[in-house]
Coordinates of N, CA, C and O and ligand atoms in Angstrom, one line a residue:
M1 N 118.6 157.6 79.5 CA 119.8 158.4 79.6 C 121.0 157.5 79.0 O 121.2 156.4 79.5
A2 N 121.7 158.1 78.1 CA 122.9 157.3 77.6 C 123.9 157.0 78.7 O 124.0 157.8 79.6
A3 N 124.4 155.8 78.7 CA 125.3 155.4 79.7 C 126.5 156.2 79.7 O 127.2 156.3 78.7
S4 N 126.9 156.9 80.8 CA 128.1 157.6 80.8 C 129.3 156.7 81.3 O 130.4 157.1 81.3
R5 N 128.9 155.6 81.7 CA 129.8 154.6 82.2 C 130.6 154.0 81.2 O 130.1 153.7 80.1
S6 N 131.8 153.6 81.5 CA 132.7 153.0 80.5 C 132.6 151.4 80.5 O 133.2 150.7 79.6
S7 N 131.9 150.8 81.5 CA 131.7 149.5 81.6 C 130.2 149.2 81.9 O 129.5 150.0 82.7
P8 N 129.6 148.1 81.4 CA 128.1 147.9 81.7 C 128.0 147.4 83.1 O 128.8 146.8 83.7
N9 N 126.7 147.6 83.6 CA 126.2 147.1 84.9 C 125.2 146.0 84.5 O 124.3 146.2 83.7
I10 N 125.4 144.7 85.0 CA 124.6 143.6 84.8 C 123.9 143.1 86.0 O 124.6 142.9 87.1
I11 N 122.6 142.8 86.0 CA 122.0 142.1 87.0 C 121.9 140.7 86.7 O 121.5 140.3 85.5
I12 N 122.4 139.8 87.6 CA 122.1 138.3 87.5 C 121.0 138.0 88.6 O 121.4 138.1 89.8
T13 N 119.8 137.7 88.3 CA 118.8 137.5 89.2 C 118.1 136.1 89.0 O 118.4 135.4 88.0
G14 N 117.3 135.7 89.9 CA 116.6 134.5 89.8 C 116.3 134.0 91.2 O 116.9 134.4 92.3
T15 N 115.4 132.9 91.3 CA 115.1 132.4 92.6 C 116.3 131.9 93.3 O 117.3 131.4 92.7
P16 N 116.5 132.0 94.6 CA 117.6 131.5 95.4 C 117.9 130.0 94.9 O 116.9 129.3 94.7
G17 N 119.1 129.7 94.6 CA 119.5 128.3 94.1 C 119.5 128.1 92.6 O 120.0 127.2 92.1
T18 N 119.1 129.1 91.8 CA 119.1 129.0 90.4 C 120.5 129.1 89.8 O 120.8 128.7 88.6
G19 N 121.5 129.6 90.6 CA 122.9 129.7 90.1 C 123.5 131.1 89.9 O 124.4 131.3 89.1
K20 N 122.9 132.1 90.5 CA 123.3 133.4 90.3 C 124.9 133.6 90.7 O 125.6 134.1 89.9
S21 N 125.3 133.2 91.9 CA 126.6 133.4 92.3 C 127.6 132.6 91.4 O 128.6 133.1 91.1
T22 N 127.1 131.4 91.0 CA 128.0 130.5 90.2 C 128.3 131.2 88.9 O 129.4 131.3 88.4
H23 N 127.2 131.7 88.2 CA 127.4 132.5 87.0 C 128.2 133.7 87.2 O 129.1 134.0 86.4
A24 N 128.0 134.5 88.3 CA 128.7 135.7 88.4 C 130.2 135.4 88.6 O 131.0 136.2 88.0
Q25 N 130.5 134.4 89.4 CA 131.9 134.1 89.5 C 132.6 133.7 88.3 O 133.8 134.2 88.0
L26 N 131.9 132.9 87.5 CA 132.5 132.5 86.2 C 132.6 133.6 85.2 O 133.6 133.9 84.5
L27 N 131.6 134.5 85.3 CA 131.5 135.7 84.4 C 132.8 136.6 84.7 O 133.5 137.1 83.8
V28 N 133.1 136.8 86.0 CA 134.2 137.7 86.4 C 135.5 137.1 85.8 O 136.4 137.8 85.3
Q29 N 135.6 135.7 85.8 CA 136.8 135.0 85.3 C 137.0 135.2 83.8 O 138.0 135.4 83.2
E30 N 135.8 135.1 83.1 CA 135.8 135.0 81.6 C 135.7 136.4 81.0 O 135.8 136.5 79.7
S31 N 135.2 137.4 81.7 CA 135.0 138.8 81.1 C 136.3 139.3 80.5 O 137.3 139.2 81.1
P32 N 136.1 140.0 79.3 CA 137.2 140.6 78.7 C 137.6 142.0 79.4 O 138.7 142.5 79.2
I33 N 136.8 142.4 80.3 CA 137.0 143.6 81.2 C 136.8 143.2 82.6 O 136.1 142.3 83.0
T34 N 137.4 144.2 83.5 CA 137.3 143.9 84.9 C 135.8 144.2 85.3 O 135.3 145.2 85.1
L35 N 135.3 143.2 86.1 CA 133.9 143.3 86.6 C 133.9 143.1 88.0 O 134.8 142.2 88.5
K36 N 133.1 143.8 88.8 CA 133.0 143.6 90.3 C 131.7 142.8 90.6 O 130.6 143.2 90.3
H37 N 131.9 141.6 91.1 CA 130.7 140.8 91.6 C 130.2 141.2 92.9 O 130.9 141.2 93.9
I38 N 129.0 141.8 93.0 CA 128.4 142.1 94.3 C 127.3 141.2 94.6 O 126.2 141.2 93.9
N39 N 127.5 140.4 95.6 CA 126.4 139.5 96.2 C 125.7 140.4 97.2 O 126.1 140.7 98.2
V40 N 124.5 140.9 96.6 CA 123.8 142.0 97.3 C 123.4 141.5 98.8 O 123.5 142.2 99.7
G41 N 123.0 140.3 98.8 CA 122.6 139.8 100.1 C 123.7 139.8 101.1 O 123.5 140.3 102.4
E42 N 124.8 139.5 100.6 CA 126.1 139.6 101.6 C 126.5 141.1 101.9 O 126.8 141.3 103.1
L43 N 126.3 141.9 100.9 CA 126.6 143.4 101.1 C 125.6 143.9 102.2 O 126.1 144.6 103.1
V44 N 124.4 143.5 102.1 CA 123.3 144.0 103.1 C 123.7 143.6 104.5 O 123.7 144.3 105.4
K45 N 124.1 142.4 104.6 CA 124.5 141.8 105.9 C 125.8 142.5 106.4 O 125.9 143.0 107.5
D46 N 126.8 142.5 105.5 CA 128.1 143.0 106.0 C 128.2 144.5 106.3 O 128.8 144.9 107.2
Q47 N 127.3 145.3 105.5 CA 127.4 146.7 105.7 C 126.2 147.3 106.5 O 126.0 148.4 106.8
G48 N 125.4 146.3 107.1 CA 124.3 146.6 108.0 C 123.3 147.4 107.3 O 122.6 148.4 107.8
L49 N 123.0 147.1 106.0 CA 122.0 147.9 105.1 C 120.6 147.3 105.4 O 119.9 147.1 104.4
H50 N 120.3 147.1 106.6 CA 119.0 146.5 106.9 C 118.3 147.0 108.1 O 119.0 147.8 108.9
E51 N 117.1 146.6 108.3 CA 116.3 147.0 109.5 C 116.2 145.9 110.6 O 115.3 145.8 111.3
G52 N 117.1 144.9 110.5 CA 116.9 143.8 111.4 C 116.9 142.5 110.7 O 116.6 142.4 109.5
F53 N 116.9 141.5 111.4 CA 116.8 140.1 111.0 C 115.4 139.5 111.2 O 114.9 139.6 112.2
D54 N 114.8 139.0 110.2 CA 113.5 138.4 110.2 C 113.6 136.9 110.5 O 113.9 136.1 109.7
E55 N 113.3 136.5 111.8 CA 113.5 135.2 112.2 C 112.7 134.2 111.4 O 113.1 133.0 111.0
E56 N 111.4 134.6 111.1 CA 110.5 133.7 110.4 C 111.0 133.3 109.0 O 111.0 132.1 108.7
W57 N 111.6 134.3 108.3 CA 112.1 134.0 107.0 C 113.5 133.8 106.9 O 114.1 133.6 105.9
Q58 N 114.2 133.9 108.2 CA 115.6 133.7 108.1 C 116.3 134.6 107.1 O 117.1 134.1 106.3
S59 N 115.9 135.8 107.1 CA 116.6 136.7 106.1 C 116.5 138.2 106.8 O 115.8 138.5 107.7
Y60 N 117.4 139.1 106.2 CA 117.4 140.4 106.7 C 116.4 141.3 106.0 O 116.1 141.0 104.8
T61 N 115.8 142.2 106.7 CA 114.9 143.2 106.1 C 115.6 144.3 105.6 O 116.2 145.2 106.3
V62 N 115.8 144.4 104.2 CA 116.7 145.3 103.5 C 116.1 146.8 103.8 O 114.9 147.1 103.7
D63 N 117.1 147.7 104.1 CA 116.8 149.2 104.0 C 117.2 149.7 102.7 O 118.3 149.9 102.4
D64 N 116.2 149.8 101.8 CA 116.4 150.1 100.4 C 117.2 151.3 100.2 O 118.1 151.4 99.4
D65 N 116.9 152.4 100.9 CA 117.7 153.7 100.7 C 119.1 153.5 101.0 O 120.0 154.0 100.3
K66 N 119.4 152.8 102.1 CA 120.8 152.6 102.4 C 121.5 151.8 101.4 O 122.7 152.1 101.0
L67 N 120.8 150.8 100.9 CA 121.4 149.9 99.9 C 121.7 150.7 98.6 O 122.8 150.7 98.1
L68 N 120.8 151.6 98.1 CA 120.9 152.3 97.0 C 122.0 153.4 97.2 O 122.9 153.6 96.3
D69 N 122.1 153.9 98.4 CA 123.2 155.0 98.5 C 124.6 154.3 98.5 O 125.5 154.9 98.0
E70 N 124.6 153.1 99.0 CA 125.8 152.3 99.0 C 126.3 152.0 97.6 O 127.5 152.1 97.2
L71 N 125.4 151.6 96.7 CA 125.6 151.2 95.4 C 125.8 152.3 94.4 O 126.5 152.1 93.4
E72 N 125.1 153.5 94.6 CA 125.1 154.5 93.6 C 126.4 154.8 93.0 O 126.7 154.8 91.8
P73 N 127.4 155.2 93.8 CA 128.8 155.5 93.3 C 129.4 154.4 92.5 O 130.1 154.6 91.5
L74 N 129.1 153.2 92.9 CA 129.7 152.0 92.2 C 129.0 151.8 90.8 O 129.6 151.6 89.8
A75 N 127.7 152.0 90.9 CA 126.9 151.9 89.6 C 127.3 153.0 88.6 O 127.4 152.7 87.4
D76 N 127.6 154.2 89.1 CA 127.9 155.3 88.2 C 129.3 154.9 87.5 O 129.4 155.3 86.3
R77 N 130.1 154.2 88.1 CA 131.5 153.9 87.5 C 131.2 152.8 86.5 O 131.9 152.6 85.5
G78 N 130.2 151.8 86.8 CA 130.0 150.8 85.9 C 130.8 149.5 86.1 O 131.6 149.5 87.1
G79 N 130.5 148.4 85.5 CA 131.4 147.2 85.6 C 130.9 146.3 86.8 O 131.7 145.5 87.4
L80 N 129.5 146.5 87.1 CA 129.1 145.7 88.3 C 128.3 144.5 87.8 O 127.6 144.6 86.8
I81 N 128.4 143.4 88.6 CA 127.5 142.3 88.4 C 126.7 142.3 89.7 O 127.2 142.0 90.9
L82 N 125.4 142.7 89.7 CA 124.5 142.7 90.9 C 123.8 141.3 90.9 O 123.0 141.1 90.1
D83 N 124.2 140.6 91.9 CA 123.7 139.2 92.2 C 122.7 139.2 93.2 O 123.1 139.3 94.5
W84 N 121.4 139.1 92.9 CA 120.4 139.1 94.0 C 119.2 138.4 93.4 O 118.9 138.4 92.3
H85 N 118.3 138.0 94.5 CA 117.1 137.3 94.1 C 115.9 138.2 93.7 O 114.9 137.8 93.4
T86 N 116.2 139.5 93.8 CA 115.1 140.4 93.5 C 115.8 141.6 92.7 O 117.1 141.8 92.8
C87 N 115.1 142.3 91.9 CA 115.8 143.2 91.0 C 115.1 144.5 90.8 O 115.5 145.4 90.2
D88 N 113.8 144.7 91.4 CA 113.0 145.9 91.1 C 113.5 147.1 91.8 O 112.9 148.2 91.5
I89 N 114.4 147.0 92.7 CA 114.9 148.2 93.5 C 115.8 149.1 92.7 O 115.8 150.3 93.0
F90 N 116.5 148.5 91.7 CA 117.6 149.2 91.1 C 117.0 150.3 90.1 O 116.2 149.8 89.2
P91 N 117.5 151.5 90.0 CA 117.0 152.4 89.0 C 117.3 152.0 87.6 O 118.5 151.4 87.4
E92 N 116.4 152.1 86.7 CA 116.6 151.6 85.3 C 117.9 152.2 84.7 O 118.6 151.6 83.9
R93 N 118.2 153.3 85.0 CA 119.3 154.1 84.4 C 120.7 153.4 84.7 O 121.8 153.6 84.0
W94 N 120.6 152.6 85.9 CA 121.9 152.0 86.2 C 122.2 150.8 85.4 O 123.3 150.3 85.2
I95 N 121.2 150.2 84.8 CA 121.2 148.8 84.3 C 121.2 148.6 82.7 O 120.4 149.2 82.1
D96 N 122.3 147.8 82.3 CA 122.4 147.5 80.9 C 121.9 146.2 80.5 O 121.5 146.0 79.3
L97 N 121.9 145.3 81.4 CA 121.4 143.9 81.1 C 120.9 143.2 82.3 O 121.4 143.3 83.4
V98 N 119.7 142.6 82.2 CA 119.1 141.8 83.3 C 119.1 140.3 82.9 O 118.4 140.0 81.9
I99 N 119.8 139.5 83.6 CA 119.8 138.0 83.3 C 118.9 137.3 84.4 O 119.2 137.5 85.6
V100 N 117.9 136.6 83.9 CA 117.0 135.9 84.9 C 117.3 134.4 84.6 O 117.0 133.9 83.5
L101 N 117.9 133.8 85.7 CA 118.2 132.4 85.6 C 117.0 131.5 86.0 O 116.3 131.9 86.9
R102 N 116.7 130.6 85.2 CA 115.5 129.7 85.5 C 116.1 128.3 85.6 O 117.1 127.8 85.1
C103 N 115.3 127.5 86.6 CA 115.8 126.1 86.8 C 114.5 125.3 87.1 O 113.6 125.8 87.8
N104 N 114.5 124.1 86.5 CA 113.5 123.2 86.8 C 113.2 123.1 88.3 O 114.1 122.9 89.1
H105 N 112.0 123.1 88.8 CA 111.7 123.3 90.2 C 112.1 122.1 91.0 O 112.4 122.2 92.2
T106 N 112.1 120.9 90.4 CA 112.5 119.7 91.1 C 114.0 119.7 91.4 O 114.4 119.5 92.5
L107 N 114.7 120.2 90.4 CA 116.1 120.3 90.5 C 116.4 121.4 91.6 O 117.3 121.2 92.5
L108 N 115.7 122.5 91.5 CA 115.9 123.6 92.5 C 115.6 123.1 94.0 O 116.4 123.4 94.8
W109 N 114.5 122.3 94.1 CA 114.2 121.9 95.4 C 115.5 121.1 96.0 O 115.9 121.3 97.1
E110 N 116.1 120.3 95.2 CA 117.2 119.4 95.6 C 118.4 120.4 96.0 O 119.0 120.2 97.0
R111 N 118.6 121.5 95.2 CA 119.7 122.4 95.5 C 119.4 123.1 96.9 O 120.4 123.3 97.7
L112 N 118.2 123.4 97.0 CA 117.8 124.2 98.3 C 117.9 123.2 99.5 O 118.2 123.7 100.6
E113 N 117.5 122.0 99.3 CA 117.6 121.0 100.4 C 119.1 120.9 100.9 O 119.4 120.9 102.1
K114 N 120.0 121.0 99.9 CA 121.4 120.8 100.3 C 121.9 122.1 101.1 O 123.0 121.9 101.8
R115 N 121.2 123.1 101.1 CA 121.5 124.3 101.8 C 120.9 124.3 103.3 O 121.1 125.2 104.0
N116 N 120.2 123.2 103.4 CA 119.5 123.0 104.8 C 118.5 124.3 105.1 O 118.4 124.6 106.2
Y117 N 117.9 124.7 104.0 CA 116.9 125.8 104.2 C 115.7 125.1 105.0 O 115.4 124.0 104.8
P118 N 115.1 125.9 105.9 CA 113.8 125.4 106.5 C 112.8 125.0 105.4 O 112.9 125.6 104.3
L119 N 112.1 124.0 105.6 CA 111.1 123.5 104.6 C 110.2 124.6 104.1 O 110.0 124.7 102.9
K120 N 109.8 125.4 105.0 CA 108.9 126.5 104.6 C 109.6 127.4 103.5 O 109.0 127.8 102.5
K121 N 110.9 127.7 103.7 CA 111.6 128.5 102.8 C 111.8 127.8 101.4 O 111.7 128.4 100.4
I122 N 112.0 126.5 101.5 CA 112.2 125.7 100.2 C 110.9 125.8 99.5 O 110.9 126.0 98.3
Q123 N 109.8 125.5 100.2 CA 108.4 125.5 99.6 C 108.2 126.9 98.9 O 107.7 126.9 97.8
E124 N 108.5 127.9 99.7 CA 108.2 129.3 99.1 C 109.0 129.6 97.8 O 108.5 130.1 96.8
N125 N 110.3 129.2 97.9 CA 111.2 129.5 96.8 C 110.8 128.5 95.6 O 110.7 129.0 94.4
N126 N 110.4 127.4 95.9 CA 110.0 126.4 94.8 C 108.7 127.0 94.1 O 108.7 127.0 92.9
E127 N 107.8 127.5 94.9 CA 106.6 128.0 94.4 C 106.8 129.2 93.5 O 106.4 129.4 92.4
A128 N 107.7 130.0 94.0 CA 108.1 131.2 93.2 C 108.7 130.9 91.9 O 108.4 131.6 91.0
E129 N 109.5 129.9 91.9 CA 110.2 129.5 90.6 C 109.1 128.9 89.6 O 109.1 129.2 88.5
I130 N 108.2 128.1 90.1 CA 107.1 127.6 89.3 C 106.3 128.7 88.8 O 105.9 128.7 87.5
M131 N 106.0 129.7 89.6 CA 105.1 130.8 89.2 C 105.9 131.9 88.3 O 105.3 132.8 87.7
G132 N 107.2 131.7 88.2 CA 108.0 132.7 87.5 C 108.0 134.1 88.1 O 108.0 135.1 87.4
V133 N 108.0 134.2 89.4 CA 107.9 135.4 90.2 C 109.0 136.4 89.8 O 108.8 137.6 89.4
V134 N 110.2 135.9 89.8 CA 111.4 136.8 89.6 C 111.4 137.3 88.1 O 111.7 138.4 87.8
S135 N 111.0 136.4 87.2 CA 110.9 136.8 85.8 C 109.9 137.8 85.6 O 110.2 138.8 84.9
D136 N 108.8 137.7 86.2 CA 107.7 138.7 86.1 C 108.3 140.1 86.6 O 108.1 141.2 86.0
E137 N 108.9 140.0 87.7 CA 109.4 141.2 88.3 C 110.4 141.9 87.4 O 110.3 143.1 87.3
A138 N 111.2 141.1 86.9 CA 112.3 141.7 86.0 C 111.6 142.4 84.7 O 111.9 143.5 84.4
R139 N 110.5 141.7 84.2 CA 110.0 142.3 83.0 C 109.1 143.5 83.4 O 108.8 144.3 82.5
E140 N 108.6 143.6 84.6 CA 107.8 144.8 85.0 C 108.8 145.9 85.4 O 108.3 147.1 85.3
S141 N 110.1 145.6 85.6 CA 110.9 146.6 86.1 C 111.8 147.3 85.0 O 112.4 148.3 85.1
Y142 N 112.1 146.3 83.9 CA 113.0 146.8 82.8 C 112.4 146.6 81.5 O 111.5 145.8 81.3
Q143 N 112.9 147.4 80.5 CA 112.4 147.2 79.1 C 112.7 145.8 78.7 O 113.7 145.3 79.0
S144 N 111.9 145.3 77.9 CA 111.9 143.9 77.5 C 113.3 143.5 76.7 O 113.8 142.5 77.0
Q145 N 113.9 144.5 76.0 CA 115.1 144.1 75.3 C 116.2 144.1 76.2 O 117.3 143.6 75.8
V146 N 116.1 144.4 77.5 CA 117.2 144.5 78.4 C 117.2 143.2 79.2 O 118.1 142.8 79.9
V147 N 116.1 142.4 79.2 CA 115.9 141.2 80.0 C 116.0 139.9 79.2 O 115.4 139.8 78.1
V148 N 117.0 139.1 79.7 CA 117.2 137.8 79.0 C 117.1 136.7 80.0 O 117.6 136.7 81.2
E149 N 116.3 135.7 79.7 CA 116.0 134.6 80.6 C 116.8 133.4 80.1 O 116.8 133.0 78.9
L150 N 117.6 132.8 81.0 CA 118.5 131.7 80.7 C 118.2 130.5 81.6 O 118.1 130.7 82.8
T151 N 118.4 129.3 81.0 CA 118.2 128.1 81.8 C 119.5 127.7 82.4 O 120.6 127.8 81.9
S152 N 119.4 127.3 83.8 CA 120.6 127.0 84.6 C 120.5 125.7 85.2 O 120.2 125.6 86.4
E153 N 120.6 124.6 84.4 CA 120.3 123.3 85.0 C 121.5 122.4 84.9 O 121.5 121.3 85.4
S154 N 122.5 122.8 84.1 CA 123.7 121.9 83.8 C 124.9 122.7 83.7 O 124.8 123.9 83.5
M155 N 126.0 122.0 83.8 CA 127.3 122.8 83.5 C 127.5 123.2 82.1 O 128.0 124.4 81.8
E156 N 126.8 122.6 81.2 CA 126.8 123.0 79.8 C 126.0 124.3 79.8 O 126.5 125.3 79.1
D157 N 124.9 124.4 80.5 CA 124.1 125.6 80.4 C 124.9 126.8 81.0 O 125.0 127.8 80.5
L158 N 125.6 126.5 82.1 CA 126.4 127.5 82.8 C 127.4 128.1 81.8 O 127.6 129.3 81.7
Q159 N 128.3 127.2 81.1 CA 129.3 127.6 80.3 C 128.7 128.4 79.0 O 129.2 129.5 78.7
G160 N 127.5 127.9 78.5 CA 127.0 128.5 77.4 C 126.4 129.9 77.8 O 126.6 130.8 77.1
N161 N 125.8 129.9 79.0 CA 125.2 131.2 79.4 C 126.3 132.3 79.6 O 126.3 133.5 79.1
V162 N 127.4 131.9 80.2 CA 128.6 132.8 80.5 C 129.2 133.3 79.1 O 129.5 134.4 78.9
S163 N 129.4 132.3 78.2 CA 129.9 132.7 76.9 C 129.0 133.8 76.2 O 129.5 134.7 75.7
R164 N 127.7 133.6 76.4 CA 126.7 134.6 75.7 C 126.8 135.9 76.5 O 126.8 137.0 75.8
M165 N 127.1 135.9 77.7 CA 127.2 137.1 78.5 C 128.5 137.8 78.1 O 128.5 139.0 77.9
V166 N 129.6 137.1 77.9 CA 130.9 137.6 77.4 C 130.7 138.3 76.0 O 131.1 139.4 75.8
E167 N 130.0 137.6 75.1 CA 129.7 138.1 73.8 C 128.9 139.4 73.9 O 129.3 140.4 73.3
W168 N 128.0 139.4 74.8 CA 127.1 140.6 74.9 C 128.0 141.8 75.4 O 127.9 142.9 74.9
I169 N 128.9 141.5 76.3 CA 129.8 142.6 76.9 C 130.7 143.1 75.8 O 130.9 144.4 75.6
R170 N 131.2 142.2 74.9 CA 132.0 142.7 73.8 C 131.2 143.6 72.9 O 131.7 144.7 72.5
N171 N 130.0 143.2 72.6 CA 129.2 144.1 71.8 C 128.8 145.4 72.5 O 128.9 146.5 71.8
W172 N 128.6 145.3 73.7 CA 128.3 146.7 74.5 C 129.5 147.5 74.4 O 129.4 148.7 74.1
L173 N 130.7 147.0 74.6 CA 131.9 147.8 74.5 C 132.1 148.4 73.1 O 132.4 149.6 72.9
D174 N 131.8 147.7 72.1 CA 132.0 148.1 70.7 C 130.9 149.3 70.5 O 131.3 150.3 70.0
N175 N 129.7 149.0 70.9 CA 128.6 149.9 70.6 C 128.7 151.3 71.5 O 128.3 152.3 71.2
N176 N 129.5 151.1 72.6 CA 129.7 152.3 73.5 C 131.0 152.9 73.3 O 131.5 153.7 74.2
G177 N 131.7 152.5 72.1 CA 132.9 153.2 71.7 C 134.0 153.1 72.7 O 134.9 153.9 72.7
V178 N 134.0 151.9 73.5 CA 135.1 151.8 74.5 C 135.9 150.7 73.9 O 135.6 149.6 73.9
A179 N 137.2 151.1 73.5 CA 138.1 150.0 73.1 C 138.3 149.1 74.2 O 138.5 149.5 75.4
Q180 N 138.3 147.7 73.9 CA 138.5 146.8 74.9 C 140.0 146.9 75.5 O 140.9 147.2 74.7
V181 N 140.1 146.7 76.7 CA 141.5 146.8 77.3 C 142.5 146.0 76.5 O 143.6 146.4 76.1
N182 N 142.1 144.7 76.2 CA 143.1 143.9 75.5 C 143.5 144.4 74.1 O 144.5 144.2 73.6
Q183 N 142.5 145.0 73.5 CA 142.8 145.7 72.2 C 143.8 146.8 72.4 O 144.8 146.9 71.6
L184 N 143.6 147.6 73.4 CA 144.7 148.6 73.6 C 146.0 148.0 73.9 O 147.0 148.4 73.4
D185 N 146.0 146.9 74.6 CA 147.3 146.2 74.9 C 147.9 145.8 73.6 O 149.1 145.7 73.5
R186 N 147.1 145.5 72.6 CA 147.7 144.9 71.3 C 148.3 146.0 70.5 O 149.1 145.7 69.6
T187 N 148.1 147.3 70.7 CA 148.6 148.3 69.9 C 150.1 148.5 70.0 O 150.7 148.1 71.1
Ligands
ADP1 N1 123.9 125.7 85.6 C1 124.1 124.9 86.7 N2 124.1 123.5 86.6 C2 124.3 122.8 87.7 N3 124.5 123.2 88.9 C3 124.4 124.5 89.2 C4 124.3 125.5 88.0 N4 124.3 126.6 88.6 C5 124.5 126.6 89.9 N5 124.5 125.2 90.2 C6 124.6 124.8 91.5 O1 123.5 125.1 92.3 C7 123.8 125.5 93.6 C8 123.3 127.0 93.8 O2 124.1 127.8 93.0 P1 124.3 129.2 93.5 O3 125.1 129.9 92.4 O4 124.8 129.3 94.9 O5 122.8 129.9 93.4 P2 122.2 131.2 93.7 O6 123.4 132.2 93.9 O7 121.3 131.6 92.7 O8 121.5 131.1 95.1 C9 125.3 125.4 93.7 O9 125.5 124.1 94.3 C10 125.8 125.3 92.3 O10 127.0 124.6 92.2

């Protein structure tokens, strides 16, 4: 279905620790249009969109229906950056671009250790990154031309990745006939 929204919706996904929130925050700063960064994990916790806290995994059990109901009106308007470690829940019609961040698993281990994750959680996430679990999930959930895999191991990667995302947004705006706000400002 052609997007009726005037701004694109972008998923930034990847194993915990790959740099999703860091990329999302920089993209909000560098984007030519206003984007709303939604850290989905924090939204689930703050709005109670879950069925309780799982002590073993130290995470909330998400109530998918409540989460989708909460996001639907925002997604219809567009301009979202959905920052989450999983992406198969979102309807394809909402999504214009899926960024999968990848990181060398040794580097990822170090990042997750700094978060004081329980060893079991570090091991599980490290294993998932080695196996490419999030990348597989993205490719199974969205058309291949919508999914872009980017390395996130250095500040240069970060800046380069966000510059590419900004370029993609400009192209999306041109292709969807939406004059960029700053172009309107220039008239
Ligand atoms: N491209 C990168 N290069 C180096 N460090 C990064 C990069 N992206 C993120 N980091 C660092 O890795 C840690 C995890 O980043 P964060 O954005 O919180 O990951 P996520 O949101 O995927 O869990 C933070 O300390 C952040 O500064």
